[in-house]
Coordinates of C-alpha atoms in Angstrom, one line a residue:
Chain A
X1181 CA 12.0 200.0 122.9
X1182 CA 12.0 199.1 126.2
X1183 CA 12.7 195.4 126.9
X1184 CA 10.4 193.9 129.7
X1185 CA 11.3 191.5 132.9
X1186 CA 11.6 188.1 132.2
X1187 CA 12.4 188.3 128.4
X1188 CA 16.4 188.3 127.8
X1189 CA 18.4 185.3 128.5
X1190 CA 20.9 185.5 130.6
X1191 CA 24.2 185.8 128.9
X1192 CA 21.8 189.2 127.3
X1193 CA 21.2 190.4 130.2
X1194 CA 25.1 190.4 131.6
X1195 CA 26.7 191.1 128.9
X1196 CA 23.8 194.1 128.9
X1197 CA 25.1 195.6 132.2
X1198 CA 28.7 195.0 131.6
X1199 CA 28.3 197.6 128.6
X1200 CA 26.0 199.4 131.0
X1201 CA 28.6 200.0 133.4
X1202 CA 31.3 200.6 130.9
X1203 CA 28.9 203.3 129.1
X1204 CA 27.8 205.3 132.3
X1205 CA 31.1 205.4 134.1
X1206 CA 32.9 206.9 130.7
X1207 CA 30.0 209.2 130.2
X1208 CA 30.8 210.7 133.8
X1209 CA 34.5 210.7 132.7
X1210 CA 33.3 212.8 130.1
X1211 CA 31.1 215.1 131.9
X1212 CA 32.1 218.5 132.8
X1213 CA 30.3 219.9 136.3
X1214 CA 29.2 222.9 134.1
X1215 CA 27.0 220.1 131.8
X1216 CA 25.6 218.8 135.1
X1217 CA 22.1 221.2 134.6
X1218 CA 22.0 220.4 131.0
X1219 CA 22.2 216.5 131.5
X1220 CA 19.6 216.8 133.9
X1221 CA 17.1 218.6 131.8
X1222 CA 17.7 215.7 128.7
X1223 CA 17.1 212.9 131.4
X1224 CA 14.1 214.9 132.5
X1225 CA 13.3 215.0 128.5
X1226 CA 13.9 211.6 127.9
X1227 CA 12.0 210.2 130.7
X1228 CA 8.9 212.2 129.9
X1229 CA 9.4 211.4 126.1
X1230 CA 8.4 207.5 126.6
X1231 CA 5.4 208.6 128.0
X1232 CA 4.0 209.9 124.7
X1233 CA 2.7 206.7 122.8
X1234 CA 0.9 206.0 119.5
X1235 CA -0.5 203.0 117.7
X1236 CA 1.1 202.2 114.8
X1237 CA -1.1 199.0 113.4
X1238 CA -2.0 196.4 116.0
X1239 CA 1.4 197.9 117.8
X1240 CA 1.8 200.2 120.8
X1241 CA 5.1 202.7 120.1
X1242 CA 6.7 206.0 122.6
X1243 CA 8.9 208.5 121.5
X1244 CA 12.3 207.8 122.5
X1245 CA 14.7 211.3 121.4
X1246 CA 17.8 209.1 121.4
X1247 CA 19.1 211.5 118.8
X1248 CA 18.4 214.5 120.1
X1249 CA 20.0 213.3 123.4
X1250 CA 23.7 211.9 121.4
X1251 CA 23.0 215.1 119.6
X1252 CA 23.0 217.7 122.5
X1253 CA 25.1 215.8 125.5
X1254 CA 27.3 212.7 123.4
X1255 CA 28.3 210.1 125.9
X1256 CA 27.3 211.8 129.3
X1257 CA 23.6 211.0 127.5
X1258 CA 24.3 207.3 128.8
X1259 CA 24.3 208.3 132.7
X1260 CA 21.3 210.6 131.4
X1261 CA 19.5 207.9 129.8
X1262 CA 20.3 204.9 133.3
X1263 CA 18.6 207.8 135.4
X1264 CA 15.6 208.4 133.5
X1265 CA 15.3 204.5 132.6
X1266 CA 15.8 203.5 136.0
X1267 CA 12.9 206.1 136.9
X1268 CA 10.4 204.7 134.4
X1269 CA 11.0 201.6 135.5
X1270 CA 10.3 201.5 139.3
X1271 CA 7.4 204.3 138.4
X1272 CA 5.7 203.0 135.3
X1273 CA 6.9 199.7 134.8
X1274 CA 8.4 200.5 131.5
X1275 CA 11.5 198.0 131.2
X1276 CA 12.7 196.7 134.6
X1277 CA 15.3 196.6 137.1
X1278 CA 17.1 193.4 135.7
X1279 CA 16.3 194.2 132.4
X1280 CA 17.8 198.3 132.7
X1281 CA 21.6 197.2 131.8
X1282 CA 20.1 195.7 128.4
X1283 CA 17.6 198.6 128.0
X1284 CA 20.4 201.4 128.7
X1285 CA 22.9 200.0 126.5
X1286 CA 20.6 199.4 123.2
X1287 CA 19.2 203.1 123.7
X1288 CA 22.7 204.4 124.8
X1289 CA 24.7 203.0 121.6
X1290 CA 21.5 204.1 120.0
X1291 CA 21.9 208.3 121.2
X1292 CA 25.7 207.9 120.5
X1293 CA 25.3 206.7 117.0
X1294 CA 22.7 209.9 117.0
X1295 CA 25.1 212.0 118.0
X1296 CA 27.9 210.3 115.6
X1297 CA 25.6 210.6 112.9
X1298 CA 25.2 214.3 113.6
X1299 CA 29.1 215.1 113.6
X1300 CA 30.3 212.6 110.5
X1301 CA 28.9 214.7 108.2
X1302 CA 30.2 218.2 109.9
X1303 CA 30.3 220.8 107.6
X1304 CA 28.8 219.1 104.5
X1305 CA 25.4 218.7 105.4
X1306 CA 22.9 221.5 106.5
X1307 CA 22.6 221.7 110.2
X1308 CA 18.8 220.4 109.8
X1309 CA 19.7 217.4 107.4
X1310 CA 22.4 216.0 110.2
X1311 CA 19.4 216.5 113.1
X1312 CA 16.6 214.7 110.8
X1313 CA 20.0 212.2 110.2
X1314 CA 21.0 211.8 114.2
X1315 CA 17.0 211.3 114.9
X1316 CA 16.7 208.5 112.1
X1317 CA 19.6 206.7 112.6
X1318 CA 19.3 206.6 116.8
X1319 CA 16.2 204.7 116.2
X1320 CA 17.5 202.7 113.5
X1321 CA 20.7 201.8 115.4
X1322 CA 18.3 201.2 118.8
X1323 CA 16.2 198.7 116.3
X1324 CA 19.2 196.5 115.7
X1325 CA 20.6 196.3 118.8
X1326 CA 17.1 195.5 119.9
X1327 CA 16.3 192.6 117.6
X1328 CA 19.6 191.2 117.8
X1329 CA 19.0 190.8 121.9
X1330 CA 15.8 189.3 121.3
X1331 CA 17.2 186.8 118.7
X1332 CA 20.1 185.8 121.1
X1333 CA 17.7 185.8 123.8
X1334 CA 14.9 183.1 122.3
X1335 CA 13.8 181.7 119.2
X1336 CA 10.2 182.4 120.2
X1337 CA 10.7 186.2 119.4
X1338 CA 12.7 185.8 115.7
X1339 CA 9.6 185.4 113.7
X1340 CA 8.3 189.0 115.5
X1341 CA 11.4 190.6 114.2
X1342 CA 9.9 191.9 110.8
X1343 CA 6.7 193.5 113.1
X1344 CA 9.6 195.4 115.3
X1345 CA 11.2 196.6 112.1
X1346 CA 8.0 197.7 110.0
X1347 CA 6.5 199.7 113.7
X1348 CA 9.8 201.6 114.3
X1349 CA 11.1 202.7 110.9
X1350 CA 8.0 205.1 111.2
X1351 CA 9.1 205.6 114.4
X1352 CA 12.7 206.6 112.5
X1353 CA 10.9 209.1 110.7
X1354 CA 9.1 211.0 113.3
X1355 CA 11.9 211.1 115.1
X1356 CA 13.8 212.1 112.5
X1357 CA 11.4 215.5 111.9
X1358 CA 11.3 215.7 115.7
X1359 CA 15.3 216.2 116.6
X1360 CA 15.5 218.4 113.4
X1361 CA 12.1 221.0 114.4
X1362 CA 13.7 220.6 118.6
X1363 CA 17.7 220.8 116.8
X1364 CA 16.5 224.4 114.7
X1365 CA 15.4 225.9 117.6
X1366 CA 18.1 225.3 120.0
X1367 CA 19.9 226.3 116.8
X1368 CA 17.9 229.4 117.2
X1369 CA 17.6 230.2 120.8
X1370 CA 20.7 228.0 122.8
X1371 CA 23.6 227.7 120.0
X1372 CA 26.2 227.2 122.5
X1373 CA 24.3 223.9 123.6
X1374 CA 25.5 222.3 120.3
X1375 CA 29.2 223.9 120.4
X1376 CA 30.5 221.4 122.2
Chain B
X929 CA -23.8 149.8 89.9
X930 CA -20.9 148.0 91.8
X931 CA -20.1 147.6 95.5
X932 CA -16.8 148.0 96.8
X933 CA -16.1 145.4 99.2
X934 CA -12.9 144.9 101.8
X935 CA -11.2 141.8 100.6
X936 CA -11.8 140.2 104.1
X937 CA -15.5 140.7 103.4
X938 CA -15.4 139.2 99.6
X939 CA -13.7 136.2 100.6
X940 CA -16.7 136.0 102.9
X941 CA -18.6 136.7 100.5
X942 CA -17.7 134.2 98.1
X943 CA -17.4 131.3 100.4
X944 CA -21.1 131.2 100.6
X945 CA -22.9 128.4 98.7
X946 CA -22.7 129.3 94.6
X947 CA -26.2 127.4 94.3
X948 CA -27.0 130.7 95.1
X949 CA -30.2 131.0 97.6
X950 CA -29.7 134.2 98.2
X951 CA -30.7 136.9 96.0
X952 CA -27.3 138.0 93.4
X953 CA -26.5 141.1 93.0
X954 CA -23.2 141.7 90.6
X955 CA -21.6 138.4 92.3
X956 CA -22.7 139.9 96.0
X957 CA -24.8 137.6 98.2
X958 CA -26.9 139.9 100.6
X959 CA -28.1 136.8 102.3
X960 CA -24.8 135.6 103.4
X961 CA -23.3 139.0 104.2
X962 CA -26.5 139.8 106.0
X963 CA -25.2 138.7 109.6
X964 CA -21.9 140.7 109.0
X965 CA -23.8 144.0 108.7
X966 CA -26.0 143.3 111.2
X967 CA -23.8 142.4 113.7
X968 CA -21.7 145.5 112.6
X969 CA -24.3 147.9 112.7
X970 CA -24.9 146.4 116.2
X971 CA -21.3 147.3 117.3
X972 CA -21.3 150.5 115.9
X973 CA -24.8 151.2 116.9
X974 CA -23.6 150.7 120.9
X975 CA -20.6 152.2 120.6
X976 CA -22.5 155.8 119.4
X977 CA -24.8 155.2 121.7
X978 CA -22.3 155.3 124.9
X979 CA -20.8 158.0 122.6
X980 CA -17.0 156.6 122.6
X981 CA -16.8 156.6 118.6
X982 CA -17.2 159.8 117.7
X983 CA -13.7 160.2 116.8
X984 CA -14.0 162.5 113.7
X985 CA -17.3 164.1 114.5
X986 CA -17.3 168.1 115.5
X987 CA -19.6 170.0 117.7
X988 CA -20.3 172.7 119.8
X989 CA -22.0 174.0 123.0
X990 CA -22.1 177.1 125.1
X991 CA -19.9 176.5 128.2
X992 CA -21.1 177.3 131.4
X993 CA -18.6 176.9 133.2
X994 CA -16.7 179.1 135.1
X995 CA -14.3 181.3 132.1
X996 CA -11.4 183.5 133.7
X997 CA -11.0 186.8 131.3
X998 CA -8.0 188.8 131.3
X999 CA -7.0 192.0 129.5
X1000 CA -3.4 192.9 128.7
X1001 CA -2.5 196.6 128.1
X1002 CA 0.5 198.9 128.4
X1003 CA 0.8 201.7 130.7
X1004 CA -1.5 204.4 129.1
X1005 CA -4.0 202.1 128.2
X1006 CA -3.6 201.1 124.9
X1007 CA -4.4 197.1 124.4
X1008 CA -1.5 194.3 124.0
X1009 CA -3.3 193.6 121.0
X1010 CA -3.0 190.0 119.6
X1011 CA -0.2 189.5 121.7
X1012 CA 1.1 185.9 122.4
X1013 CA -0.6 183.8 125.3
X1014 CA 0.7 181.2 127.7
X1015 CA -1.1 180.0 130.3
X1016 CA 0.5 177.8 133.0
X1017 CA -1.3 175.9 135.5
X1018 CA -1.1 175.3 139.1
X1019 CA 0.4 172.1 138.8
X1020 CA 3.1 172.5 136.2
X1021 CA 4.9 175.4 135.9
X1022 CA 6.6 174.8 133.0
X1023 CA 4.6 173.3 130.3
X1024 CA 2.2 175.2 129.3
X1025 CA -1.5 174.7 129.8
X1026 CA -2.4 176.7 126.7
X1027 CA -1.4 178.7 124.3
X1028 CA -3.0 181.3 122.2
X1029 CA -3.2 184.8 121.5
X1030 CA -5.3 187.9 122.7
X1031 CA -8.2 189.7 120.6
X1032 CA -7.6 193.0 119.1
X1033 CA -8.6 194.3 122.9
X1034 CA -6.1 192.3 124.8
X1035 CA -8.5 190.3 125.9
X1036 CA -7.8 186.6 126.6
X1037 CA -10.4 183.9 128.4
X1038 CA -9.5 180.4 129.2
X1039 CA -11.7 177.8 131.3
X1040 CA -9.3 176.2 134.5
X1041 CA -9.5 172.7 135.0
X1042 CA -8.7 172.5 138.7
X1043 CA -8.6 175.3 141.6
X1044 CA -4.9 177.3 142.3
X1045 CA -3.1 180.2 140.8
X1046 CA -2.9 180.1 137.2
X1047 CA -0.4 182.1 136.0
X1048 CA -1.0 183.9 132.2
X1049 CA 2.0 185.7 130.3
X1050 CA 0.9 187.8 127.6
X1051 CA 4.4 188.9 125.1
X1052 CA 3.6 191.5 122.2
X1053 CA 7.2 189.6 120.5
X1054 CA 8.9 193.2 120.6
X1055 CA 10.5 192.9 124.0
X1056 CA 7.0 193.8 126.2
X1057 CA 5.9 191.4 128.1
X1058 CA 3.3 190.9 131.4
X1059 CA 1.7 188.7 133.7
X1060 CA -1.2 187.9 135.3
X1061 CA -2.0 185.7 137.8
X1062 CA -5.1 184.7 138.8
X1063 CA -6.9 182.8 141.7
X1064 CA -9.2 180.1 140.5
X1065 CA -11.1 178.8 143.5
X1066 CA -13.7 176.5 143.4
X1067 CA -16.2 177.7 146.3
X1068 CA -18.8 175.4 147.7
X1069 CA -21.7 178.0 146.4
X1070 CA -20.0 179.0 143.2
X1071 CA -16.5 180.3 141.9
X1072 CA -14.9 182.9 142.7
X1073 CA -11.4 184.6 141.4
X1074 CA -9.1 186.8 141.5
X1075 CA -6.7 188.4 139.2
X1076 CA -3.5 190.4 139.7
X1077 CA -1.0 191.5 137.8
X1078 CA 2.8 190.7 138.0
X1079 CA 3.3 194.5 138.9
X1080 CA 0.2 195.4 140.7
X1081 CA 0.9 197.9 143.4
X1082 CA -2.5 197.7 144.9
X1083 CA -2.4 194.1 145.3
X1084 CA 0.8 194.1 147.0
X1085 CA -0.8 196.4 149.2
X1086 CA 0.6 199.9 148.7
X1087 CA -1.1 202.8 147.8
X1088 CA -1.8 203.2 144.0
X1089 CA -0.4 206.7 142.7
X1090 CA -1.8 208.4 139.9
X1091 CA 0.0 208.9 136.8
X1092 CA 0.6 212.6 137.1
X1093 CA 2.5 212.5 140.4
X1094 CA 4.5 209.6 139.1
X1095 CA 5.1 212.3 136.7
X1096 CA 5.9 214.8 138.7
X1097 CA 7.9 212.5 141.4
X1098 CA 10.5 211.6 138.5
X1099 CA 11.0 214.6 137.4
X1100 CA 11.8 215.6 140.5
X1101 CA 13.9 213.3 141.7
X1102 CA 15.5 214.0 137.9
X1103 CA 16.6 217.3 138.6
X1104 CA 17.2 216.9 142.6
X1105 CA 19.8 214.7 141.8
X1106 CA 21.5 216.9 139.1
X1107 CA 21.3 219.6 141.7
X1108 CA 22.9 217.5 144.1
X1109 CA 25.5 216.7 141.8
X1110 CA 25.8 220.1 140.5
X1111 CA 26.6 220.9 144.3
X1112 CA 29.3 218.1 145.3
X1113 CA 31.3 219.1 142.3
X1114 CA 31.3 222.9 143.2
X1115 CA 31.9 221.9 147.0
X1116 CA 34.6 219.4 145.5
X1117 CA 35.8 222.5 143.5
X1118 CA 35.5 224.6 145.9
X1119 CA 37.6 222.3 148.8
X1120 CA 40.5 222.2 146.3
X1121 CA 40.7 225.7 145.6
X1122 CA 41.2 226.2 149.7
X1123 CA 44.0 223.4 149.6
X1124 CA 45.3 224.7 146.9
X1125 CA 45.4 228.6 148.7
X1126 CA 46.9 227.0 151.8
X1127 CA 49.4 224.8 149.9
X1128 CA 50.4 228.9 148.8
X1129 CA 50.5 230.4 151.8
X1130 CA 52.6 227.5 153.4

């Protein structure tokens, strides 16, 4: 999911780190010094997560645990997610530096639509259903937001769109079972990570 | 049978003598066309030979010229496969040279037509894309080349580090800096709590 160097247009890109900006200085609004450790250990997650990659057809895909992240921190996982992004950038090459506003806010709306999706349904849903929900619809929401900057970006990449969408719904569904096996046993072990 | 003549040809044709000297064959008169087809097999003949008319013609031939290979791949390994080629040359920047796509490998080989850098972007159409750049230069004894990438450390002359201690460098530099954060709140917390005491006592 992460978008390379050299591929967004310009108006993409700016309007990528004004939305950047805006998401990580209200997630530090939001963050309370006692969630300090806990954001640090998702970033840590998150930026190991990309790591692990599979080939789905002639495609290359990573995990991402968007959901999990809008799940377990809500919108201090943006800050969360600019740190670990930033990191696999300048270390692996995953994204870039020009390109990280862009990346951070498609996989930030992405874990706060995870997170949302994990709330709407509060009581009405079993806990599990809402995790394998949050998982599934991070990567769904991260898909959109992805195509639709490649589509404003260049007309070379809208025939590729249909490829993006048939690689990551699996991705969706592994994800999904992912957040709601990591969701049951924080669940378990850590319930007062998901009371707030 | 019939032959199907040009109507140029027939009136050529038929403006030869009707006594008829020539021997008829369903109204044609091979004497007096004779000269025409010689004369164009002559042309045609020539032309083939110097090989300039072989418009339509296909072929193929082993190239032994020099071929510059590159492979596309993610971090990890796993091929860019049949990702989407440009190649640019030295001289123009901004049309492309070529265009094509990789093999299931990542693997894409083009022959340069001239010595430089020749730059080659490889995009899988999902946002990934990299580049290659590679040094075509035409030695007096042979060719020789070079290829780096767009984001080659060891090119650009720094040490390459292996993937583990990237590993463990980002996660440390992860959890260093929610330490560090973790501390300037508490000392911020803590500052406050003294103002706030001598604010009291005052």
């Amino acid at each position: 999911m992460h978008i390379s160097e050299g591929v967004l247009s310009v108006p993409v890109l700016t309007i990528g780190w004004v939305a950047a900006a805006g998401g990580v200085a209200w997630g530090l609004r939001k963050l309370s010094p006692e969630k300090i450790p806990h954001v640090a250990l998702i970033a840590a997650v998150l930026f190991l997560a990309a790591l692990v990659r599979f080939p789905i057809g002639p495609a290359s895909i990573h995990l991402t645990l968007l959901g999990l992240a809008g799940v377990l921190l809500g919108w201090p996982a943006v800050p969360a997610l600019f740190i670990a992004l930033m990191l696999q950038a300048v270390l692996f090459q995953f994204g870039g530096l020009v390109s990280l506003g862009a990346n951070t806010t498609i996989m930030g709306a992405a874990a706060l639509s995870g997170g949302l999706a994990f709330r709407l349904f509060g009581t009405r849903l079993s806990i599990m259903l809402r995790a394998f929900a949050a998982g599934f619809a991070a990567v769904v929401v991260g898909t959109i937001l992805l195509c639709a900057a490649l589509w404003f970006s260049s007309a070379d990449f809208r025939g590729a769109l249909p490829l993006i969408v048939a690689t990551q719904l699996p991705l969706a569904l592994i994800e999904g079972v992912l957040t709601t096996l990591i969701v049951g046993f924080v669940v378990r072990s850590m319930p007062r990570l998901l009371a707030s | 049978m019939s032959i199907q003549v040009e109507p140029l040809f027939r009136r050529y044709a038929l403006s030869s003598p009707a006594s008829g000297r020539g021997k008829k064959v369903d109204g044609f008169r091979l004497r007096s066309t004779f000269p025409v087809i010689f004369f164009l097999t002559v042309v045609l003949a020539s032309a083939l030979w110097g090989g300039q008319a072989l418009a339509h013609g296909t072929g193929s031939e082993a190239v032994s010229e020099p071929v510059e290979a590159v492979r596309f791949f993610y971090i990890g390994g796993d091929p860019m496969a049949y990702a989407a080629i440009k190649v640019f040359s030295p001289t123009d920047d901004k049309a492309e040279y070529q265009a094509g796509f990789a093999d299931g490998d990542g693997h894409f080989a083009f022959v340069p037509n001239a010595a430089g850098n020749w730059r080659v972007v490889a995009s899988d159409g999902m946002g990934h894309r990299a580049e290659a750049v590679v040094s075509h230069v035409v030695a007096a004894g042979g060719v020789d080349s070079k290829i780096q990438t767009a984001h080659d450390p060891v090119s650009d002359g720094h040490l390459e580090i292996p993937t583990v201690w990237k590993i463990v460098l980002g996660l440390s530099l992860i959890l260093n800096l929610g330490l560090l954060a973790q501390w300037a709140t508490q000392r911020s917390r803590r500052s406050g709590q003294r103002e706030g005491a001598a604010h009291a006592h005052q």
